[in-house]
PDB file of C-alpha atoms in Angstrom:
ATOM      1  CA  MET G   1     140.221  85.254  73.289  1.00 86.00           C
ATOM      2  CA  THR G   2     139.796  85.361  76.484  1.00 93.00           C
ATOM      3  CA  GLN G   3     137.427  86.030  78.782  1.00 97.00           C
ATOM      4  CA  ILE G   4     138.373  88.242  81.856  1.00 97.00           C
ATOM      5  CA  SER G   5     135.790  88.902  84.832  1.00 96.00           C
ATOM      6  CA  THR G   6     136.029  91.618  86.693  1.00 97.00           C
ATOM      7  CA  THR G   7     135.360  93.319  89.618  1.00 95.00           C
ATOM      8  CA  LEU G   8     135.193  97.363  90.327  1.00 95.00           C
ATOM      9  CA  ILE G   9     134.998  98.464  93.858  1.00 93.00           C
ATOM     10  CA  ARG G  10     134.130 102.769  93.759  1.00 94.00           C
ATOM     11  CA  PHE G  11     133.682 105.054  96.375  1.00 93.00           C
ATOM     12  CA  PRO G  12     132.314 107.968  94.870  1.00 94.00           C
ATOM     13  CA  GLU G  13     131.878 109.804  97.850  1.00 93.00           C
ATOM     14  CA  ILE G  14     135.602 109.905  99.210  1.00 94.00           C
ATOM     15  CA  LYS G  15     137.312 112.498  96.052  1.00 94.00           C
ATOM     16  CA  LEU G  16     142.073 111.558  95.988  1.00 95.00           C
ATOM     17  CA  PRO G  17     144.999 112.089  93.980  1.00 93.00           C
ATOM     18  CA  THR G  18     146.221 110.363  91.730  1.00 91.00           C
ATOM     19  CA  SER G  19     148.800 109.862  93.934  1.00 89.00           C
ATOM     20  CA  ALA G  20     146.849 108.447  96.961  1.00 93.00           C
ATOM     21  CA  ALA G  21     146.387 104.634  94.740  1.00 93.00           C
ATOM     22  CA  GLN G  22     149.838 104.122  96.152  1.00 90.00           C
ATOM     23  CA  GLN G  23     147.896 104.198  99.456  1.00 92.00           C
ATOM     24  CA  LEU G  24     145.286 102.207  99.181  1.00 92.00           C
ATOM     25  CA  ARG G  25     147.960  99.446  98.216  1.00 88.00           C
ATOM     26  CA  GLY G  26     149.371  99.646 101.143  1.00 86.00           C
ATOM     27  CA  TYR G  27     145.853  99.723 103.133  1.00 88.00           C
ATOM     28  CA  PHE G  28     143.863  97.646 101.650  1.00 85.00           C
ATOM     29  CA  GLY G  29     147.659  95.249 101.292  1.00 79.00           C
ATOM     30  CA  ASN G  30     148.308  95.757 105.532  1.00 80.00           C
ATOM     31  CA  LEU G  31     144.347  94.951 106.459  1.00 78.00           C
ATOM     32  CA  PHE G  32     143.695  92.121 104.568  1.00 76.00           C
ATOM     33  CA  LYS G  33     146.844  90.560 104.419  1.00 72.00           C
ATOM     34  CA  GLU G  34     146.206  87.445 105.972  1.00 69.00           C
ATOM     35  CA  GLN G  35     143.736  86.710 103.832  1.00 67.00           C
ATOM     36  CA  SER G  36     145.639  86.431 100.396  1.00 64.00           C
ATOM     37  CA  PRO G  37     148.847  87.938  98.939  1.00 69.00           C
ATOM     38  CA  LEU G  38     146.785  88.737  95.840  1.00 64.00           C
ATOM     39  CA  LEU G  39     146.202  91.402  97.634  1.00 66.00           C
ATOM     40  CA  HIS G  40     149.542  93.352  98.082  1.00 57.00           C
ATOM     41  CA  ASN G  41     151.449  90.191  95.935  1.00 57.00           C
ATOM     42  CA  HIS G  42     154.346  89.009  98.784  1.00 49.00           C
ATOM     43  CA  TYR G  43     154.850  86.077 100.016  1.00 48.00           C
ATOM     44  CA  GLU G  44     155.257  85.207 103.469  1.00 55.00           C
ATOM     45  CA  ASP G  45     158.606  85.606 104.362  1.00 54.00           C
ATOM     46  CA  GLY G  46     158.388  89.756 102.371  1.00 53.00           C
ATOM     47  CA  LYS G  47     159.457  88.583  99.060  1.00 59.00           C
ATOM     48  CA  SER G  48     158.322  90.437  95.978  1.00 57.00           C
ATOM     49  CA  ILE G  49     155.335  87.753  93.489  1.00 57.00           C
ATOM     50  CA  TYR G  50     156.328  88.411  90.022  1.00 65.00           C
ATOM     51  CA  ARG G  51     152.878  88.372  88.091  1.00 80.00           C
ATOM     52  CA  TYR G  52     150.580  90.394  86.522  1.00 89.00           C
ATOM     53  CA  PRO G  53     148.418  91.865  89.536  1.00 91.00           C
ATOM     54  CA  LEU G  54     144.825  90.970  89.805  1.00 92.00           C
ATOM     55  CA  VAL G  55     143.939  93.352  92.082  1.00 91.00           C
ATOM     56  CA  GLN G  56     144.973  96.699  91.097  1.00 94.00           C
ATOM     57  CA  TYR G  57     144.315  99.818  93.631  1.00 94.00           C
ATOM     58  CA  LYS G  58     142.335 103.205  91.007  1.00 96.00           C
ATOM     59  CA  VAL G  59     142.155 107.279  91.666  1.00 97.00           C
ATOM     60  CA  ILE G  60     140.317 107.540  88.406  1.00 97.00           C
ATOM     61  CA  ASP G  61     139.081 111.050  88.427  1.00 96.00           C
ATOM     62  CA  LYS G  62     139.912 111.837  92.030  1.00 96.00           C
ATOM     63  CA  VAL G  63     136.853 108.607  92.717  1.00 96.00           C
ATOM     64  CA  PRO G  64     139.200 105.776  95.176  1.00 95.00           C
ATOM     65  CA  THR G  65     138.577 102.126  92.247  1.00 96.00           C
ATOM     66  CA  LEU G  66     139.896  98.938  92.689  1.00 94.00           C
ATOM     67  CA  LEU G  67     140.229  96.234  89.859  1.00 95.00           C
ATOM     68  CA  GLY G  68     139.497  93.155  90.285  1.00 94.00           C
ATOM     69  CA  ILE G  69     141.132  90.740  87.934  1.00 94.00           C
ATOM     70  CA  ASN G  70     139.534  86.192  87.617  1.00 93.00           C
ATOM     71  CA  GLU G  71     140.692  85.617  91.244  1.00 90.00           C
ATOM     72  CA  GLY G  72     140.549  88.632  92.269  1.00 89.00           C
ATOM     73  CA  ALA G  73     138.039  89.655  91.200  1.00 91.00           C
ATOM     74  CA  GLN G  74     136.385  86.901  93.486  1.00 88.00           C
ATOM     75  CA  LEU G  75     137.880  88.273  95.830  1.00 86.00           C
ATOM     76  CA  LEU G  76     137.246  91.655  96.947  1.00 86.00           C
ATOM     77  CA  VAL G  77     133.413  90.849  96.263  1.00 84.00           C
ATOM     78  CA  GLN G  78     134.356  88.281 100.155  1.00 82.00           C
ATOM     79  CA  LEU G  79     136.221  90.822 101.330  1.00 80.00           C
ATOM     80  CA  PHE G  80     135.731  94.810 100.213  1.00 75.00           C
ATOM     81  CA  LEU G  81     132.223  94.567 101.086  1.00 72.00           C
ATOM     82  CA  LYS G  82     132.489  94.167 104.314  1.00 77.00           C
ATOM     83  CA  ILE G  83     134.872  97.918 104.831  1.00 83.00           C
ATOM     84  CA  LYS G  84     133.178 100.579 106.972  1.00 86.00           C
ATOM     85  CA  GLU G  85     136.173 103.290 106.326  1.00 89.00           C
ATOM     86  CA  ILE G  86     139.594 103.893 105.023  1.00 92.00           C
ATOM     87  CA  ASP G  87     143.074 105.084 107.289  1.00 91.00           C
ATOM     88  CA  LEU G  88     145.539 106.594 104.740  1.00 91.00           C
ATOM     89  CA  SER G  89     148.306 107.994 106.820  1.00 86.00           C
ATOM     90  CA  GLY G  90     145.713 108.081 110.137  1.00 88.00           C
ATOM     91  CA  ARG G  91     143.417 110.471 108.236  1.00 92.00           C
ATOM     92  CA  LYS G  92     140.288 108.933 108.324  1.00 93.00           C
ATOM     93  CA  TYR G  93     137.848 108.596 104.986  1.00 93.00           C
ATOM     94  CA  LEU G  94     133.772 106.888 105.950  1.00 91.00           C
ATOM     95  CA  ILE G  95     132.652 105.513 103.150  1.00 90.00           C
ATOM     96  CA  GLN G  96     128.833 105.744 103.359  1.00 86.00           C
ATOM     97  CA  SER G  97     128.154 104.088  99.121  1.00 86.00           C
ATOM     98  CA  LYS G  98     129.935 101.477  96.918  1.00 87.00           C
ATOM     99  CA  ASN G  99     129.715 101.575  93.478  1.00 91.00           C
ATOM    100  CA  ILE G 100     130.235  97.572  92.428  1.00 91.00           C
ATOM    101  CA  GLU G 101     130.683  97.068  88.721  1.00 94.00           C
ATOM    102  CA  ALA G 102     131.191  93.128  87.531  1.00 94.00           C
ATOM    103  CA  LEU G 103     132.422  92.711  83.685  1.00 96.00           C
ATOM    104  CA  THR G 104     133.394  89.740  81.393  1.00 96.00           C
ATOM    105  CA  SER G 105     135.489  90.835  78.460  1.00 96.00           C
ATOM    106  CA  PRO G 106     137.049  89.415  75.773  1.00 96.00           C
ATOM    107  CA  LEU G 107     141.117  90.126  75.873  1.00 97.00           C
ATOM    108  CA  GLU G 108     142.082  89.285  71.586  1.00 96.00           C
ATOM    109  CA  VAL G 109     143.693  90.202  69.126  1.00 97.00           C
ATOM    110  CA  LYS G 110     141.591  90.859  65.695  1.00 94.00           C
ATOM    111  CA  ASN G 111     142.935  90.980  63.109  1.00 87.00           C
ATOM    112  CA  GLU G 112     140.474  93.569  60.706  1.00 86.00           C
ATOM    113  CA  GLU G 113     139.292  95.577  63.874  1.00 94.00           C
ATOM    114  CA  LEU G 114     140.927  98.641  66.065  1.00 97.00           C
ATOM    115  CA  PHE G 115     140.172 100.308  68.701  1.00 98.00           C
ATOM    116  CA  GLN G 116     140.949 103.058  70.603  1.00 98.00           C
ATOM    117  CA  TYR G 117     142.161 103.936  73.934  1.00 98.00           C
ATOM    118  CA  LYS G 118     142.588 106.298  76.460  1.00 98.00           C
ATOM    119  CA  PHE G 119     145.329 106.570  79.697  1.00 98.00           C
ATOM    120  CA  LYS G 120     143.198 107.195  82.762  1.00 98.00           C
ATOM    121  CA  THR G 121     146.118 107.285  84.729  1.00 97.00           C
ATOM    122  CA  LEU G 122     149.453 107.503  83.406  1.00 97.00           C
ATOM    123  CA  TRP G 123     151.482 105.252  81.704  1.00 98.00           C
ATOM    124  CA  LEU G 124     155.087 104.015  82.996  1.00 97.00           C
ATOM    125  CA  GLY G 125     156.566 103.125  80.026  1.00 94.00           C
ATOM    126  CA  LEU G 126     160.071 103.730  80.390  1.00 95.00           C
ATOM    127  CA  ASN G 127     162.709 101.219  82.895  1.00 90.00           C
ATOM    128  CA  GLN G 128     166.169 102.497  83.641  1.00 88.00           C
ATOM    129  CA  GLU G 129     167.484 100.983  78.789  1.00 90.00           C
ATOM    130  CA  ASN G 130     164.795 102.636  76.953  1.00 94.00           C
ATOM    131  CA  HIS G 131     164.932 105.414  79.500  1.00 94.00           C
ATOM    132  CA  LYS G 132     168.403 106.855  78.431  1.00 94.00           C
ATOM    133  CA  ILE G 133     167.973 106.116  74.698  1.00 95.00           C
ATOM    134  CA  TYR G 134     164.853 107.422  74.502  1.00 96.00           C
ATOM    135  CA  LYS G 135     166.082 110.677  76.127  1.00 94.00           C
ATOM    136  CA  ASN G 136     168.876 109.835  73.313  1.00 95.00           C
ATOM    137  CA  LEU G 137     166.637 110.280  70.511  1.00 96.00           C
ATOM    138  CA  GLN G 138     165.780 114.393  68.837  1.00 92.00           C
ATOM    139  CA  ASP G 139     163.058 113.081  66.641  1.00 94.00           C
ATOM    140  CA  ASP G 140     159.640 113.733  68.416  1.00 94.00           C
ATOM    141  CA  LYS G 141     158.358 110.710  65.228  1.00 94.00           C
ATOM    142  CA  GLU G 142     161.635 108.512  66.813  1.00 96.00           C
ATOM    143  CA  LYS G 143     160.591 108.566  70.064  1.00 97.00           C
ATOM    144  CA  GLN G 144     156.541 107.413  69.738  1.00 96.00           C
ATOM    145  CA  LYS G 145     157.814 104.653  67.299  1.00 96.00           C
ATOM    146  CA  LEU G 146     159.957 103.744  70.389  1.00 97.00           C
ATOM    147  CA  LEU G 147     157.056 104.314  72.671  1.00 97.00           C
ATOM    148  CA  GLU G 148     154.268 102.347  70.709  1.00 98.00           C
ATOM    149  CA  LYS G 149     157.465  99.651  70.412  1.00 97.00           C
ATOM    150  CA  ILE G 150     157.419  99.546  74.453  1.00 97.00           C
ATOM    151  CA  LEU G 151     153.232  99.745  74.584  1.00 98.00           C
ATOM    152  CA  THR G 152     153.077  97.243  72.456  1.00 97.00           C
ATOM    153  CA  ALA G 153     155.872  94.266  74.709  1.00 96.00           C
ATOM    154  CA  ASN G 154     153.057  95.656  77.727  1.00 96.00           C
ATOM    155  CA  LEU G 155     150.299  94.330  76.258  1.00 97.00           C
ATOM    156  CA  ILE G 156     151.792  90.682  75.074  1.00 96.00           C
ATOM    157  CA  SER G 157     152.958  91.039  78.652  1.00 94.00           C
ATOM    158  CA  LEU G 158     149.880  91.638  80.211  1.00 95.00           C
ATOM    159  CA  SER G 159     148.366  88.745  77.639  1.00 96.00           C
ATOM    160  CA  LYS G 160     150.647  86.606  78.631  1.00 94.00           C
ATOM    161  CA  GLY G 161     149.833  87.145  82.286  1.00 93.00           C
ATOM    162  CA  LEU G 162     146.674  86.738  81.886  1.00 94.00           C
ATOM    163  CA  GLY G 163     147.356  83.554  80.285  1.00 93.00           C
ATOM    164  CA  TYR G 164     145.942  84.853  76.684  1.00 95.00           C
ATOM    165  CA  THR G 165     148.134  83.803  73.390  1.00 94.00           C
ATOM    166  CA  VAL G 166     149.377  86.327  71.473  1.00 94.00           C
ATOM    167  CA  LYS G 167     148.955  84.700  67.473  1.00 92.00           C
ATOM    168  CA  ASP G 168     148.999  87.863  66.098  1.00 93.00           C
ATOM    169  CA  LYS G 169     150.550  90.808  64.945  1.00 95.00           C
ATOM    170  CA  ILE G 170     149.946  93.950  67.237  1.00 96.00           C
ATOM    171  CA  MET G 171     149.154  96.977  66.263  1.00 96.00           C
ATOM    172  CA  VAL G 172     150.110  99.919  67.831  1.00 97.00           C
ATOM    173  CA  LYS G 173     149.464 103.011  67.034  1.00 97.00           C
ATOM    174  CA  SER G 174     150.523 106.398  69.624  1.00 96.00           C
ATOM    175  CA  GLN G 175     149.404 110.004  70.399  1.00 96.00           C
ATOM    176  CA  LEU G 176     150.968 110.438  73.998  1.00 97.00           C
ATOM    177  CA  LEU G 177     153.116 113.171  76.184  1.00 97.00           C
ATOM    178  CA  GLU G 178     155.528 113.583  78.885  1.00 96.00           C
ATOM    179  CA  LYS G 179     154.536 113.532  81.838  1.00 96.00           C
ATOM    180  CA  SER G 180     155.934 113.956  85.284  1.00 94.00           C
ATOM    181  CA  THR G 181     155.314 111.856  88.261  1.00 94.00           C
ATOM    182  CA  LYS G 182     156.119 110.890  91.892  1.00 89.00           C
ATOM    183  CA  PHE G 183     156.910 107.233  91.724  1.00 84.00           C
ATOM    184  CA  LYS G 184     158.599 105.155  95.520  1.00 81.00           C
ATOM    185  CA  GLY G 185     160.359 108.867  96.577  1.00 81.00           C
ATOM    186  CA  GLU G 186     161.475 110.352  93.021  1.00 87.00           C
ATOM    187  CA  GLU G 187     160.362 112.129  89.632  1.00 90.00           C
ATOM    188  CA  MET G 188     160.193 109.868  87.100  1.00 93.00           C
ATOM    189  CA  LEU G 189     158.789 110.195  83.713  1.00 96.00           C
ATOM    190  CA  ALA G 190     155.382 108.682  82.390  1.00 97.00           C
ATOM    191  CA  PHE G 191     152.783 109.112  79.663  1.00 98.00           C
ATOM    192  CA  SER G 192     149.385 110.454  79.083  1.00 98.00           C
ATOM    193  CA  GLY G 193     147.386 110.234  75.705  1.00 98.00           C
ATOM    194  CA  GLN G 194     146.149 108.497  73.416  1.00 98.00           C
ATOM    195  CA  PHE G 195     146.718 104.802  71.522  1.00 98.00           C
ATOM    196  CA  ILE G 196     144.541 103.270  68.539  1.00 98.00           C
ATOM    197  CA  CYS G 197     145.084  99.569  68.597  1.00 97.00           C
ATOM    198  CA  ASN G 198     144.053  95.846  67.399  1.00 97.00           C
ATOM    199  CA  MET G 199     143.210  94.488  70.534  1.00 97.00           C
ATOM    200  CA  GLN G 200     140.360  94.211  72.560  1.00 97.00           C
ATOM    201  CA  ILE G 201     141.804  95.665  76.900  1.00 98.00           C
ATOM    202  CA  PRO G 202     138.950  94.811  79.635  1.00 97.00           C
ATOM    203  CA  LYS G 203     138.233  98.264  81.147  1.00 97.00           C
ATOM    204  CA  LEU G 204     140.390 100.376  83.253  1.00 98.00           C
ATOM    205  CA  LEU G 205     143.354  97.202  83.249  1.00 97.00           C
ATOM    206  CA  GLY G 206     146.952  98.202  84.268  1.00 97.00           C
ATOM    207  CA  ILE G 207     149.359  98.540  80.907  1.00 97.00           C
ATOM    208  CA  GLY G 208     153.150  98.642  81.478  1.00 95.00           C
ATOM    209  CA  LYS G 209     155.192  99.304  85.645  1.00 93.00           C
ATOM    210  CA  ALA G 210     153.843 100.123  88.470  1.00 93.00           C
ATOM    211  CA  VAL G 211     149.231  99.058  87.718  1.00 94.00           C
ATOM    212  CA  SER G 212     148.892  97.907  90.904  1.00 91.00           C
ATOM    213  CA  ARG G 213     149.857 101.354  92.306  1.00 92.00           C
ATOM    214  CA  GLY G 214     147.028 102.398  89.423  1.00 95.00           C
ATOM    215  CA  TYR G 215     149.222 103.560  86.709  1.00 97.00           C
ATOM    216  CA  GLY G 216     147.995 102.595  83.047  1.00 98.00           C
ATOM    217  CA  ALA G 217     145.346 102.518  83.427  1.00 98.00           C
ATOM    218  CA  VAL G 218     143.059 102.409  79.929  1.00 98.00           C
ATOM    219  CA  ILE G 219     139.257 102.679  78.446  1.00 98.00           C
ATOM    220  CA  GLN G 220     137.868 102.815  75.202  1.00 97.00           C
ATOM    221  CA  VAL G 221     136.854 105.986  74.046  1.00 95.00           C
TER     222      VAL G 221
END
């Protein structure tokens, strides 16, 4: 078991579309680019840092939400209490209140316990290779099996990125629906729905691709 520290900062008076999470990342990453690469996942020379993002930008139920994990949790407390406004593409939103929630939660695979989760934002589970495999499958059950296999791999990757070594088998059963989303200007296949697994996952952690931009956020139900 690994204990994960998280800080959630919400701006409840601001209402945004889910797609604005990408703009939030761009705005805050640029505003504090001198402070820490954790905020934007780029080195000083502009090259990407390939790791599980420790600061994630989301819009949950229309509310802008920032999630800091471990070092990212400490960083958010230091920096974002100073924020007075958010500027998205020239439109300024004054911040009159912030909700801050600090949590310590286990990340752990359990052999005899199951947990049910819901995707609060769309899950980007498919890459170029498995997208072709998925589209060629005719049977819905086979599609769900493939998605469960990918979701399991995503959970292992997330665990590795947060310093937790998965030693036991992860069991996943999902009920997922196909959706469409626009990512970096392109239409992409994404998924909504729920899944059951034997892993404890901290609140609103992102699973899959583009989690720093708000995709794949889960909550326990």
